[in-house]
Coordinates of C-alpha atoms and ligand atoms in Angstrom, one line a residue:
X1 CA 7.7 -31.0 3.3
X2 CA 8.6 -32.2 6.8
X3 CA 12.0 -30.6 7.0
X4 CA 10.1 -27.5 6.1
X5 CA 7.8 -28.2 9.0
X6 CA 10.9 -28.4 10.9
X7 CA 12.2 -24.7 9.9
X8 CA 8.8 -23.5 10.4
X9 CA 8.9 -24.2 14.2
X10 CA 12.5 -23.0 14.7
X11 CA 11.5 -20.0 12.9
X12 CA 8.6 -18.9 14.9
X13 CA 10.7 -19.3 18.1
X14 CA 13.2 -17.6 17.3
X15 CA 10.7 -14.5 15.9
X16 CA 11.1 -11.6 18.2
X17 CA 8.0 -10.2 16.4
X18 CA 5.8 -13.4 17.3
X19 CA 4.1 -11.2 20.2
X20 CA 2.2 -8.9 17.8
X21 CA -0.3 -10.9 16.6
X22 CA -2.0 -10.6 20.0
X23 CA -2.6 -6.6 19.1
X24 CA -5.0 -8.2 16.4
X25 CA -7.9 -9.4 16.7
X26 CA -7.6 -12.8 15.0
X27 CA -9.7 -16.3 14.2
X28 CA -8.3 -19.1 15.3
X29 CA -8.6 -21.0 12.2
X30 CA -8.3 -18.8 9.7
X31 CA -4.7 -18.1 8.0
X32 CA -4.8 -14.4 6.9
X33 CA -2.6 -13.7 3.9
X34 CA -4.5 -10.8 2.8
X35 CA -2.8 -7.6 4.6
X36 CA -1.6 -5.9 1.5
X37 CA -5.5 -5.4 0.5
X38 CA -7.6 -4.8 3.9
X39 CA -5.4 -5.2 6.6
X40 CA -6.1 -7.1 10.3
X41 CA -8.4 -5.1 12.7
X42 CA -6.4 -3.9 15.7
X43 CA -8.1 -4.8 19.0
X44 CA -7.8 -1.3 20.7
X45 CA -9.2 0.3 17.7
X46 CA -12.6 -1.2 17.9
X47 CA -12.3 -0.1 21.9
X48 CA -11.3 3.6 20.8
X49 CA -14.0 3.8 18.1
X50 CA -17.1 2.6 20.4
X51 CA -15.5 5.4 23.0
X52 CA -15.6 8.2 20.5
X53 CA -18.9 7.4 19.1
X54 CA -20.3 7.3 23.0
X55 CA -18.4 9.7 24.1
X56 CA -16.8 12.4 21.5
X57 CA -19.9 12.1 19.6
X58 CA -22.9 10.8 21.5
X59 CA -21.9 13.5 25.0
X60 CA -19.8 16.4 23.8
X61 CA -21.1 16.3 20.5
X62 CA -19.9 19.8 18.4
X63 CA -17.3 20.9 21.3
X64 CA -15.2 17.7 20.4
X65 CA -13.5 19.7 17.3
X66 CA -12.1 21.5 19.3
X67 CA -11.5 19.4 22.3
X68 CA -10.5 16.5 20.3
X69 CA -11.1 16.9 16.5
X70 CA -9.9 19.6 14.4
X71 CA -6.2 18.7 15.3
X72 CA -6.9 15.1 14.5
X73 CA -5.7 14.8 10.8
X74 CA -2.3 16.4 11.8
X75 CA -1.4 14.7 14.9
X76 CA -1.9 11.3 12.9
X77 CA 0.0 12.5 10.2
X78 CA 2.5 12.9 12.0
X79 CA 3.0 9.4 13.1
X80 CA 2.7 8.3 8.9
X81 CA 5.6 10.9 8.5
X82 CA 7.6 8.7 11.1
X83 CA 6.8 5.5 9.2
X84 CA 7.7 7.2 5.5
X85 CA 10.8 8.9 6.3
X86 CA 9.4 12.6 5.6
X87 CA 8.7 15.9 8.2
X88 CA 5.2 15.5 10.0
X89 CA 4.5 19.0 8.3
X90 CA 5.0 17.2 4.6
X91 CA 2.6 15.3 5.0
X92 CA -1.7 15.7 4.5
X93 CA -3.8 12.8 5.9
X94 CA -7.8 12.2 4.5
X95 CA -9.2 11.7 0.8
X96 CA -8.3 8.5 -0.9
X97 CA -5.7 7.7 -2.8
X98 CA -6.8 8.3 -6.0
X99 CA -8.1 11.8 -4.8
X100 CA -4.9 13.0 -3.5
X101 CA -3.0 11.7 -6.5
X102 CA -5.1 13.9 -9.1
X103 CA -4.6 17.0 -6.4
X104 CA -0.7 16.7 -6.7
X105 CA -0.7 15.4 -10.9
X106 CA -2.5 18.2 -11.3
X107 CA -0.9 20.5 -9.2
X108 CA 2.8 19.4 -10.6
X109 CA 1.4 19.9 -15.0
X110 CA 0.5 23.1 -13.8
X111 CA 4.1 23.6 -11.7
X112 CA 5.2 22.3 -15.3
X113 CA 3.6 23.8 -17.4
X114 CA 5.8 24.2 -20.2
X115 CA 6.5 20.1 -20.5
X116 CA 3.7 18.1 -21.7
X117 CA 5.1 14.7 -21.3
X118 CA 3.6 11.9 -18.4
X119 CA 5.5 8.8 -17.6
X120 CA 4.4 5.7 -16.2
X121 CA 4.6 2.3 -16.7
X122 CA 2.6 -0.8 -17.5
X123 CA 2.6 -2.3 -14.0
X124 CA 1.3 0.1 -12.4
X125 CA -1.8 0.5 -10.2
X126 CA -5.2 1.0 -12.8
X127 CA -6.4 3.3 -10.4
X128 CA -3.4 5.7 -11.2
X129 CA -3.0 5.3 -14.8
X130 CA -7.0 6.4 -15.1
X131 CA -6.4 9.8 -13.0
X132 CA -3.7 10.5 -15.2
X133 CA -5.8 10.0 -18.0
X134 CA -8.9 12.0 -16.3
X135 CA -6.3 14.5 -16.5
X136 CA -4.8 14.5 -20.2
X137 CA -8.8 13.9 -21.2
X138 CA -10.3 16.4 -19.2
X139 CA -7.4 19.3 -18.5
X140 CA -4.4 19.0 -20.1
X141 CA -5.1 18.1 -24.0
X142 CA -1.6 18.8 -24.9
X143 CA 0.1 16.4 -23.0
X144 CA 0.6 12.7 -23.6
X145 CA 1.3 9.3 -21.4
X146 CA 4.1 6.7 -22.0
X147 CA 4.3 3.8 -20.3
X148 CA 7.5 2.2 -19.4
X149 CA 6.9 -1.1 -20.4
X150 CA 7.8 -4.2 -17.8
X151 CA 9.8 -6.6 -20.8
X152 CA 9.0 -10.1 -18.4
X153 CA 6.0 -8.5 -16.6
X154 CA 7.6 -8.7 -13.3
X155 CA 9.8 -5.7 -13.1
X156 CA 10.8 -2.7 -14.7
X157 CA 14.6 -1.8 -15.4
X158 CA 15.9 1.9 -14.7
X159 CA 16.7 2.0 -18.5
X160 CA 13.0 1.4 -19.3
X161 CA 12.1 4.8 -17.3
X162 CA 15.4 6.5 -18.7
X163 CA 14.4 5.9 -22.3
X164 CA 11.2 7.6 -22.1
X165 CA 12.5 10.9 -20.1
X166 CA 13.7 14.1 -21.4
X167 CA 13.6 17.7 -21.1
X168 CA 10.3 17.8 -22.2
X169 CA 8.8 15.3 -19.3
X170 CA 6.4 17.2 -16.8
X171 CA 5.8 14.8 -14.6
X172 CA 6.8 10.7 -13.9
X173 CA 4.6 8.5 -11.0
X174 CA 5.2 5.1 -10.0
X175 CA 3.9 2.9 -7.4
X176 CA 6.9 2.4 -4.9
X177 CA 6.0 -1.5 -4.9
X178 CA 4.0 -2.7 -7.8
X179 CA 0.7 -4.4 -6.6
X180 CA 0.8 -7.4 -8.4
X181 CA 4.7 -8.6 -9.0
X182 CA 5.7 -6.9 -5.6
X183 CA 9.0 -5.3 -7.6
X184 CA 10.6 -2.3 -5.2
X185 CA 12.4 0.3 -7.8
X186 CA 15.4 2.2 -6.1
X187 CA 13.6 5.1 -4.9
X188 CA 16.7 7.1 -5.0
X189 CA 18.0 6.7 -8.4
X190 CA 14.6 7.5 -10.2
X191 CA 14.3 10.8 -7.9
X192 CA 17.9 11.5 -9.4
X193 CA 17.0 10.6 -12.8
X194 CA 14.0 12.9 -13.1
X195 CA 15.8 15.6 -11.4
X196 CA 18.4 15.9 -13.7
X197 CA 15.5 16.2 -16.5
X198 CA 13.7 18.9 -14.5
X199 CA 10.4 16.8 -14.0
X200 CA 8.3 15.8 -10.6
X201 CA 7.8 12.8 -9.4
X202 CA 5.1 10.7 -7.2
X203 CA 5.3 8.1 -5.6
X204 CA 2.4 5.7 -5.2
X205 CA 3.2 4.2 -1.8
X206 CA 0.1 2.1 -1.2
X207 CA 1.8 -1.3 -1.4
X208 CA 4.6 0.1 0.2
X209 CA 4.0 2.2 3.4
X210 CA 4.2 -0.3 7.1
X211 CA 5.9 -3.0 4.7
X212 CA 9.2 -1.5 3.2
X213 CA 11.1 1.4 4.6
X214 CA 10.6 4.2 2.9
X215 CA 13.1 7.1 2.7
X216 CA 11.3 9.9 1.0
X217 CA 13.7 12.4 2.8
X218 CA 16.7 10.8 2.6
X219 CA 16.2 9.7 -0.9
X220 CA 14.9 13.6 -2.0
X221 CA 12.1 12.3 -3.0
X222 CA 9.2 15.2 -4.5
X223 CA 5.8 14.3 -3.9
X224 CA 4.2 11.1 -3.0
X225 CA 0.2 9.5 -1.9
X226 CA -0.6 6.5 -0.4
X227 CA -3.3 4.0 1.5
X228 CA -3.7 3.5 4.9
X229 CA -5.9 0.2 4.9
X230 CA -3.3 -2.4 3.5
X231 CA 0.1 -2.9 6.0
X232 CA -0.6 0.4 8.4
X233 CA -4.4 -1.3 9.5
X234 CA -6.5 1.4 9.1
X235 CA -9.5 -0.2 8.1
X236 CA -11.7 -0.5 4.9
X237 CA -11.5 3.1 3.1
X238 CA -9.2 4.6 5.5
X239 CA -8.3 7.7 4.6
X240 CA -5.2 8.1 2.3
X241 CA -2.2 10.5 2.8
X242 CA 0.3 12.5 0.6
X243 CA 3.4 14.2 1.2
X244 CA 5.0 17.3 -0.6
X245 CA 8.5 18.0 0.2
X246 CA 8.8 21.1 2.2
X247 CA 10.3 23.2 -0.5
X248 CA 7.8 22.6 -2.9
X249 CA 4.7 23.1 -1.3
X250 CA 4.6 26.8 -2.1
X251 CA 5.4 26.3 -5.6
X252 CA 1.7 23.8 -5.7
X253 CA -1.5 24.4 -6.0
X254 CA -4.4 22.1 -4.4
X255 CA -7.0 22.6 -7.9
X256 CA -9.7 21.7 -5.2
X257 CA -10.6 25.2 -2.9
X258 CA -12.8 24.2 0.0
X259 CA -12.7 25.9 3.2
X260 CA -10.7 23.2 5.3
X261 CA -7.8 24.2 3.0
X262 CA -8.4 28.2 3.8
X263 CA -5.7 29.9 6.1
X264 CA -8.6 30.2 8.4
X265 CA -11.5 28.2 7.7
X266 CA -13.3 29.4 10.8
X267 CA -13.4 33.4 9.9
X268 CA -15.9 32.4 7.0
X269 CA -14.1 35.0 4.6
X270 CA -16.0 35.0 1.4
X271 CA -12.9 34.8 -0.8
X272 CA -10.1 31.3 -0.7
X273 CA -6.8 32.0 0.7
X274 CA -5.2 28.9 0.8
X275 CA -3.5 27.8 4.1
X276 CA 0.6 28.2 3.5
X277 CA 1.5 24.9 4.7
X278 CA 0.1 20.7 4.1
X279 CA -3.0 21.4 4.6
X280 CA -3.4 23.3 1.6
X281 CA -3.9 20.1 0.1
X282 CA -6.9 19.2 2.4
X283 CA -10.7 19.3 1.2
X284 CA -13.6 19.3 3.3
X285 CA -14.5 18.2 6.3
X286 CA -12.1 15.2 7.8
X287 CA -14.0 11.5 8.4
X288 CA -13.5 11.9 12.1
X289 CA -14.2 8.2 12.8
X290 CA -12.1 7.0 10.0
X291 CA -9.1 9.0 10.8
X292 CA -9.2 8.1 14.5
X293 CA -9.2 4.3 13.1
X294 CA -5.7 5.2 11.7
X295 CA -4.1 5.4 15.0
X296 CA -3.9 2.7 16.9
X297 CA -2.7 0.3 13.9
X298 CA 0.5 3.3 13.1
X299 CA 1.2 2.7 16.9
X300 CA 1.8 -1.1 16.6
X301 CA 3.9 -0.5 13.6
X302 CA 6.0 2.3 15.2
X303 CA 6.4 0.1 18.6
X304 CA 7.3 -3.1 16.1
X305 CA 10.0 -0.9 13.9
X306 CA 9.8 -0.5 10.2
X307 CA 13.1 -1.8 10.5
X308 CA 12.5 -5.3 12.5
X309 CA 9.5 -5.8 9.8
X310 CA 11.5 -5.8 7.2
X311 CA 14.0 -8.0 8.4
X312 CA 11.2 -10.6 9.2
X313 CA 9.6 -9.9 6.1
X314 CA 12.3 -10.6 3.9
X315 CA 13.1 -14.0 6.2
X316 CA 9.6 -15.2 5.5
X317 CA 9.1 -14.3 1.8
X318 CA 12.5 -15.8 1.5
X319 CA 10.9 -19.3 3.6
X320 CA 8.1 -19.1 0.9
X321 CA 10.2 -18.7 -2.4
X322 CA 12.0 -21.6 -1.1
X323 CA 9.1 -23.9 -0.9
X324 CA 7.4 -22.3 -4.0
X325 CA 10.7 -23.6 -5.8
X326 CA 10.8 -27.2 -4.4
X327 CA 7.4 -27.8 -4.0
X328 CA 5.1 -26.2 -6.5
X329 CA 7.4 -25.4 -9.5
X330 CA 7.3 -28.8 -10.5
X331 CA 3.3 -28.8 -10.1
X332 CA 3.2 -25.9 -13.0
X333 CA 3.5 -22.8 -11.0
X334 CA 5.8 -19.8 -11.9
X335 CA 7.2 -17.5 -10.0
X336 CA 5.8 -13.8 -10.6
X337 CA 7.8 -11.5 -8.3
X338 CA 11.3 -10.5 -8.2
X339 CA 13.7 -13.3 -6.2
X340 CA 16.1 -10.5 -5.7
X341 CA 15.2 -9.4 -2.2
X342 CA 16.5 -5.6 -2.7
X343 CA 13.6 -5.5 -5.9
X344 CA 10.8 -7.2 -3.8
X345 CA 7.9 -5.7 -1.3
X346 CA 6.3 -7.8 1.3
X347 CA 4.0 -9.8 -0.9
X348 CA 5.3 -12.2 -3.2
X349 CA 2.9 -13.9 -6.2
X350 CA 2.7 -17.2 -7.5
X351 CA 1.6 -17.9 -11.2
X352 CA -0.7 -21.1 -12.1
X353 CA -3.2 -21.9 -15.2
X354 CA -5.5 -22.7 -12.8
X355 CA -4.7 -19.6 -9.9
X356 CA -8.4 -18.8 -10.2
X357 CA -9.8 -22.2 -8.8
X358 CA -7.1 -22.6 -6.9
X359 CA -7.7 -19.3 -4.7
X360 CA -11.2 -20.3 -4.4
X361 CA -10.4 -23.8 -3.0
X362 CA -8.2 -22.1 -0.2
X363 CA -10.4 -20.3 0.7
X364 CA -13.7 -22.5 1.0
X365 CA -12.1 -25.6 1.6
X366 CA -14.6 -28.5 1.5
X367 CA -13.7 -30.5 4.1
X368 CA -11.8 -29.3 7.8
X369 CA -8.7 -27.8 6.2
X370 CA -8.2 -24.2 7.7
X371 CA -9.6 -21.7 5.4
X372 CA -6.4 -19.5 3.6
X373 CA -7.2 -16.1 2.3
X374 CA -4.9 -15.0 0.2
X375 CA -5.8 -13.1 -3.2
X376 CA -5.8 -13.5 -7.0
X377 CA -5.2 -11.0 -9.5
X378 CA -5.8 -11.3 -13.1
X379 CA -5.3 -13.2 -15.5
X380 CA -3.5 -16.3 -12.7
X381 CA -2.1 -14.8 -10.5
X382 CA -1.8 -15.9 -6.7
X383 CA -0.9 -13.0 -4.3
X384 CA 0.9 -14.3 -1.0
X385 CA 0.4 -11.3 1.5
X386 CA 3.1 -11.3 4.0
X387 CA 2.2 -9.3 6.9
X388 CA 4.9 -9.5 9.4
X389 CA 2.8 -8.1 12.3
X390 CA 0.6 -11.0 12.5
X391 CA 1.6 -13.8 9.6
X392 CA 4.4 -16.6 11.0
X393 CA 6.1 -18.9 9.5
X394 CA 4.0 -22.0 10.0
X395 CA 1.4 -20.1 8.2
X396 CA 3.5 -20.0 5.2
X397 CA 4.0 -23.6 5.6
X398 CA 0.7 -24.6 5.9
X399 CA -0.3 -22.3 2.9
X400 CA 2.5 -24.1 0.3
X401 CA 1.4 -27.7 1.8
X402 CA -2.6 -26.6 1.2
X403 CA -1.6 -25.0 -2.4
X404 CA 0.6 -28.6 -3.2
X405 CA -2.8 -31.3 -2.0
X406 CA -5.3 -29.0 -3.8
X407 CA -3.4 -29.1 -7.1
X408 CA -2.1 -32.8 -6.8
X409 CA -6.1 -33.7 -5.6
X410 CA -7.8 -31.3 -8.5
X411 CA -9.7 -30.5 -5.7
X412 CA -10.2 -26.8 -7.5
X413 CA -12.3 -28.7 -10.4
X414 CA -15.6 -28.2 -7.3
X415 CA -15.2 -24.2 -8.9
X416 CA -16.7 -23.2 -11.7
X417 CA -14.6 -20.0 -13.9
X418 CA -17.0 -17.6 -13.1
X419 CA -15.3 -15.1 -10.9
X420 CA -17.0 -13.0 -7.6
X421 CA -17.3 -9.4 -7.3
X422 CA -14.2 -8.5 -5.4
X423 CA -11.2 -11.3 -5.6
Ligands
PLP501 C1 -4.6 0.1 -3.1 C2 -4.0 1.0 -4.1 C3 -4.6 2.2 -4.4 C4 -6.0 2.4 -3.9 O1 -6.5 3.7 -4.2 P1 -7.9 4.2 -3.5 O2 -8.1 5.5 -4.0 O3 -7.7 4.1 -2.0 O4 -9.0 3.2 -3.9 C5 -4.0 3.1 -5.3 N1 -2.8 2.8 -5.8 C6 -2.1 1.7 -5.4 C7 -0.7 1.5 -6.0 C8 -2.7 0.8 -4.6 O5 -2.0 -0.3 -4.3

């Protein structure tokens, strides 16, 4: 391992991102591999949130919507559309995920309705495979779901999509990067291949958005949601976004009517018009504290470049597949995410019998060893979150030489199988 030790420190010095960690607030000894689930808290945002509460809140109290509020959503948005590659008037901040990806499912059947086929495929996000089944179960009894199915459970091949399309397909969504392989599909040949079967797409872009660039206009891409609590920093539940392309927005319909997605909310007409632009897709009232949150972590990422993340990114996952290969392969791990870097997010998984244990013991090591969060995902599988905001290299070092003593110790035999709540 020492050459790697070696690497480590060149590496670090010559990071030109090395300065953003001190945006974060950070522990000292901890080694935070966790980003792509609940990403680092950004120090101004705790500043920014005790001054709206005081302030905003606590002193102006009802004048801030219009002083600071009501134009909150879109002026945040704005900065997502920068990180995404769309128009800041494609894109809706607020709602979760989930939530915004039934308003545009739904939305697109219906812009469909003619087609009753739904593709997806078997990698995918629960989370989205349930709404679209909330959907077929609850809506659309006609239609039906395929699932493109991954052959070595790592990726899925273009041809695995292209045999299930046809005329008859409504609607296809994907996550952008798969949440627990880390596989990137080419965002612009499946927006060409559903196009030229008439059908919509979303993207899922949770695992994706402040760690890949994404080109939703460049690419043409239709519709897509996504989180704002994993790379972007937004903290836990941050509200989630969505973008429509511009032309299409007319041609959808928000199946939710609430009065925040009313041309004008504020004349408290008795009967829904529904605003002509994003916001159409809004409901309710915005989480005024939660969407501030947003902010300050979309400013690091926009000062750091989508581009310059990538690039370090790419150099670090590389770093770890490296040491994965010489150090733990022979130790019974496999790896479980795609080693072509064009096919691979910013997180890169690690396969072992005993992944379970072995997460545990990183985490709650038993004797002064620095505590490593990273996370496991059914049924073994080690998820390495590389954050390239705050994660160096010599974390990544320290993580394979941590993973290497607690397998060649059985130190993991302290756990039991049993497994805790959230993992
Ligand atoms: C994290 C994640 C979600 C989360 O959805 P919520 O509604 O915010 O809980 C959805 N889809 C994907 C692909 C994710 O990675």
């Amino acid at each position: 391992m020492e050459k790697y030790y070696k690497r480590a420190l060149e590496l670090d010095k010559m990071d030109v991102l090395s300065g953003f960690k001190y945006y974060f607030e950070d522990e000292d000894d901890l080694i935070y591999l966790d980003g792509n689930s609940l990403g680092r808290l950004p120090l101004r945002t705790a500043d920014l949130i005790a001054d709206i509460v005081k302030n905003q809140w606590g002193k102006r109290l009802v004048r801030s919507w219009n002083e600071n509020w009501l134009d909150l959503s879109q002026s945040i948005a704005a900065k997502i559309a920068r990180v995404v590659g769309a128009r800041e008037d494609e894109i809706f901040l607020g709602d979760s995920t989930s939530l915004n990806l039934f308003k545009l499912a739904f939305a697109a059947l219906k812009a469909k309705s003619g087609k009753t086929k739904i593709i997806s495929d078997d990698i995918n996000f629960p989370t989205d495979l349930y709404v679209l089944q909330s959907l077929v179960d609850q809506h659309f009894p006609g239609h039906s779901i395929s699932l493109a199915t991954s052959e070595d459970g790592i990726t899925v091949e273009d041809h695995n999509i292209q045999d299930l399309l046809d005329q008859d397909t409504a609607l296809i969504t994907l996550s952008y990067v798969a949440f627990k392989s880390s596989f990137m599909y080419d965002m612009k040949r499946i927006n060409e291949l559903a196009r030229d079967n008439d059908s919509l797409l979303i993207w899922d872009l949770s695992h994706a958005a402040g760690a890949v660039p994404v080109k939703l206009n460049e690419t043409e891409a239709d519709m897509a949601v996504g989180c704002t609590y994993k790379y972007l920093n937004g903290g836990p539940g941050a509200p989630a976004f969505l973008y429509v392309r511009k032309d299409l927005q007319e041609k959808l319909v928000n199946p939710i009517w609430s009065w925040f997605a009313h041309e004008k909310p504020f004349d408290f007409d008795l009967k829904f018009q529904a605003d002509k632009g994003i916001q159409k897709f809004g409901i309710g009232t915005p989480p005024v504290l939660s969407l501030a949150a947003i902010e300050p972590g979309l400013d690091i990422i926009l000062e750091a470049g989508i581009d310059n993340l990538r690039k370090k990114s790419l150099d670090q996952s590389r770093f770890l597949l490296e040491m994965i290969k010489e150090e733990l392969l022979p130790l019974g791990f496999r790896f479980s995410s795609p080693l072509d870097d064009e096919k691979r997010g910013s997180h890169v998984s690690v396969q072992h019998l005993e992944g379970y244990r072995i997460t545990r013991s990183m985490i709650e090591p038993f004797d002064d060893a620095v505590p490593i969060i990273p996370d496991f995902r059914p049924p073994n599988n080690i998820r390495i979150g590389i954050a390239p905001l705050y994660n160096s290299f010599m974390d990544l070092y320290y993580t394979v030489e941590r993973i290497k003593g607690i397998v060649e110790t059985k130190e993991f035999e302290r756990f039991g199988q049993e497994k805790l709540t959230v993992t």
